[in-house]
Amino acid sequence: MKRVMMKIGAAALFASAAGCASITYSTSGIMDKTTVEGVKNVEGAQLVMIDTSGYYMFWTIPLVSGDLRWNDEKKSIEGGTSFFKDQVGLGELQSALIKIAETRNCDLAEVYYSDSDTTYAGVSYGGAIGACFGSSQMCLSALLVPRRTSAK
């Protein structure tokens, strides 16, 4: 029993350290000489990637998950962690991406979405114990293209 509790404790510690949301931006101007289909001018464009993950017991009970929060003072999205709430979802990622684009006066191009789920049944946590836990990870990335004001 002690060994099982150690495995559950190790899994919970790992989950609390890894269940988070993050927002990553490329260096400004890195896309200036790139050609993107359907976009006339990518000068000043920046890549943004929003990544979030969550860990669940029996695939339905959220233990820890990434949490995207809007910071009014900084006018930006920040990544964090929520316990016992399921904040991992495409809707949350889309809302954050749209909010980022709006505050930067940008259009979105080359939007990419990925989603993966994992079970720990085959991992060293052990069959029955490992089958009780699973994780989900979602990522949404896009090219932020500054809107051009028309000269009159």
CSV table of C-alpha atoms in Angstrom, one decimal:
chain,number,residue,atom,x,y,z
A,1,MET,CA,0.0,0.0,0.0
A,2,LYS,CA,2.9,2.4,0.8
A,3,ARG,CA,4.3,1.8,-2.6
A,4,VAL,CA,1.0,2.6,-4.3
A,5,MET,CA,0.7,5.8,-2.3
A,6,MET,CA,4.2,6.8,-3.3
A,7,LYS,CA,3.3,6.3,-7.0
A,8,ILE,CA,0.1,8.3,-6.6
A,9,GLY,CA,2.0,11.1,-4.8
A,10,ALA,CA,4.7,11.1,-7.6
A,11,ALA,CA,2.0,11.3,-10.2
A,12,ALA,CA,0.3,14.2,-8.4
A,13,LEU,CA,3.6,16.1,-8.0
A,14,PHE,CA,4.4,15.6,-11.7
A,15,ALA,CA,0.9,16.7,-12.7
A,16,SER,CA,1.0,19.9,-10.5
A,17,ALA,CA,4.4,20.8,-12.0
A,18,ALA,CA,3.4,20.1,-15.6
A,19,GLY,CA,-0.3,21.1,-15.8
A,20,CYS,CA,-0.1,24.6,-17.0
A,21,ALA,CA,-0.7,27.0,-19.9
A,22,SER,CA,1.9,29.0,-21.7
A,23,ILE,CA,2.0,31.6,-24.4
A,24,THR,CA,5.2,31.9,-26.6
A,25,TYR,CA,6.0,34.5,-29.2
A,26,SER,CA,8.6,34.5,-31.8
A,27,THR,CA,11.1,37.3,-32.1
A,28,SER,CA,9.5,40.3,-33.8
A,29,GLY,CA,10.6,40.6,-37.5
A,30,ILE,CA,11.7,37.0,-37.8
A,31,MET,CA,9.0,36.4,-40.5
A,32,ASP,CA,9.7,39.6,-42.5
A,33,LYS,CA,11.2,37.8,-45.6
A,34,THR,CA,8.8,34.9,-45.5
A,35,THR,CA,6.1,34.4,-48.1
A,36,VAL,CA,2.7,33.2,-46.8
A,37,GLU,CA,0.0,32.2,-49.2
A,38,GLY,CA,-3.0,34.5,-49.0
A,39,VAL,CA,-1.1,37.2,-47.0
A,40,LYS,CA,0.2,40.2,-49.0
A,41,ASN,CA,2.7,41.5,-46.5
A,42,VAL,CA,4.0,39.7,-43.4
A,43,GLU,CA,6.5,42.5,-42.4
A,44,GLY,CA,6.3,42.8,-38.6
A,45,ALA,CA,4.4,39.5,-38.3
A,46,GLN,CA,5.0,37.4,-35.2
A,47,LEU,CA,4.3,33.7,-34.5
A,48,VAL,CA,2.3,33.0,-31.3
A,49,MET,CA,1.8,29.6,-29.8
A,50,ILE,CA,-0.6,28.9,-26.9
A,51,ASP,CA,-0.2,25.5,-25.2
A,52,THR,CA,-2.2,24.1,-22.3
A,53,SER,CA,-2.4,20.7,-20.7
A,54,GLY,CA,-4.4,18.9,-18.0
A,55,TYR,CA,-4.3,15.8,-15.9
A,56,TYR,CA,-7.4,13.7,-15.0
A,57,MET,CA,-8.4,10.8,-12.9
A,58,PHE,CA,-10.7,8.3,-14.7
A,59,TRP,CA,-10.6,10.8,-17.7
A,60,THR,CA,-13.4,12.8,-16.2
A,61,ILE,CA,-12.2,14.2,-12.9
A,62,PRO,CA,-9.8,17.2,-13.4
A,63,LEU,CA,-6.8,17.2,-11.1
A,64,VAL,CA,-4.8,20.1,-12.5
A,65,SER,CA,-4.9,22.0,-15.8
A,66,GLY,CA,-3.6,25.0,-17.6
A,67,ASP,CA,-5.5,28.2,-17.1
A,68,LEU,CA,-5.3,31.2,-19.4
A,69,ARG,CA,-6.0,34.6,-17.8
A,70,TRP,CA,-6.4,38.1,-19.2
A,71,ASN,CA,-4.2,40.7,-17.4
A,72,ASP,CA,-5.9,44.1,-17.8
A,73,GLU,CA,-2.9,46.0,-16.5
A,74,LYS,CA,-0.4,44.4,-19.1
A,75,LYS,CA,-3.1,43.9,-21.8
A,76,SER,CA,-2.0,40.4,-22.3
A,77,ILE,CA,-2.9,36.7,-21.8
A,78,GLU,CA,-0.9,34.9,-19.0
A,79,GLY,CA,-0.6,31.2,-18.4
A,80,GLY,CA,-1.2,29.7,-15.1
A,81,THR,CA,-2.5,26.6,-13.3
A,82,SER,CA,-5.9,25.6,-12.0
A,83,PHE,CA,-6.6,22.7,-9.6
A,84,PHE,CA,-9.7,20.6,-9.9
A,85,LYS,CA,-11.0,22.7,-12.9
A,86,ASP,CA,-10.9,21.6,-16.5
A,87,GLN,CA,-9.6,24.6,-18.4
A,88,VAL,CA,-8.2,22.6,-21.3
A,89,GLY,CA,-10.3,23.2,-24.4
A,90,LEU,CA,-10.3,24.6,-27.9
A,91,GLY,CA,-12.7,27.4,-26.9
A,92,GLU,CA,-10.3,28.7,-24.3
A,93,LEU,CA,-7.4,28.6,-26.8
A,94,GLN,CA,-9.5,30.3,-29.5
A,95,SER,CA,-10.7,33.1,-27.2
A,96,ALA,CA,-7.1,33.8,-26.0
A,97,LEU,CA,-5.8,33.9,-29.6
A,98,ILE,CA,-8.5,36.2,-30.8
A,99,LYS,CA,-8.0,38.5,-27.8
A,100,ILE,CA,-4.2,38.6,-28.5
A,101,ALA,CA,-4.8,39.5,-32.2
A,102,GLU,CA,-7.4,42.2,-31.3
A,103,THR,CA,-5.2,43.9,-28.7
A,104,ARG,CA,-2.2,43.9,-31.1
A,105,ASN,CA,-4.4,45.1,-34.0
A,106,CYS,CA,-3.4,42.0,-36.0
A,107,ASP,CA,-5.1,39.5,-38.4
A,108,LEU,CA,-4.5,35.8,-38.0
A,109,ALA,CA,-2.9,33.6,-40.7
A,110,GLU,CA,-1.7,30.1,-40.8
A,111,VAL,CA,-3.7,28.9,-37.7
A,112,TYR,CA,-2.6,25.4,-36.6
A,113,TYR,CA,-4.3,23.3,-33.9
A,114,SER,CA,-3.1,20.1,-32.3
A,115,ASP,CA,-4.6,17.9,-29.6
A,116,SER,CA,-3.3,14.8,-27.9
A,117,ASP,CA,-4.4,12.5,-25.1
A,118,THR,CA,-2.3,10.0,-23.1
A,119,THR,CA,-3.0,7.2,-20.6
A,120,TYR,CA,-0.4,6.0,-18.2
A,121,ALA,CA,-1.5,2.3,-18.1
A,122,GLY,CA,1.7,1.2,-19.9
A,123,VAL,CA,4.1,3.5,-18.0
A,124,SER,CA,6.0,2.4,-14.9
A,125,TYR,CA,3.2,3.6,-12.6
A,126,GLY,CA,1.6,0.2,-13.0
A,127,GLY,CA,-1.3,-1.1,-15.0
A,128,ALA,CA,-4.3,-0.5,-12.7
A,129,ILE,CA,-3.0,2.6,-11.1
A,130,GLY,CA,-1.7,4.0,-14.4
A,131,ALA,CA,-5.0,3.4,-16.1
A,132,CYS,CA,-6.7,5.7,-13.5
A,133,PHE,CA,-4.8,8.7,-14.8
A,134,GLY,CA,-4.7,10.4,-18.1
A,135,SER,CA,-3.6,13.7,-19.7
A,136,SER,CA,-4.7,16.0,-22.5
A,137,GLN,CA,-2.6,18.6,-24.3
A,138,MET,CA,-3.8,21.2,-26.7
A,139,CYS,CA,-1.8,23.7,-28.8
A,140,LEU,CA,-3.0,26.5,-31.0
A,141,SER,CA,-0.5,28.6,-33.0
A,142,ALA,CA,-0.9,31.3,-35.6
A,143,LEU,CA,0.9,34.1,-37.5
A,144,LEU,CA,-0.1,37.5,-36.2
A,145,VAL,CA,0.0,39.9,-39.2
A,146,PRO,CA,-0.3,43.6,-38.3
A,147,ARG,CA,-3.2,45.4,-40.0
A,148,ARG,CA,-2.1,48.1,-42.3
A,149,THR,CA,-3.9,51.4,-42.1
A,150,SER,CA,-4.8,52.8,-45.6
A,151,ALA,CA,-3.2,56.1,-46.5
A,152,LYS,CA,-5.7,58.7,-47.7
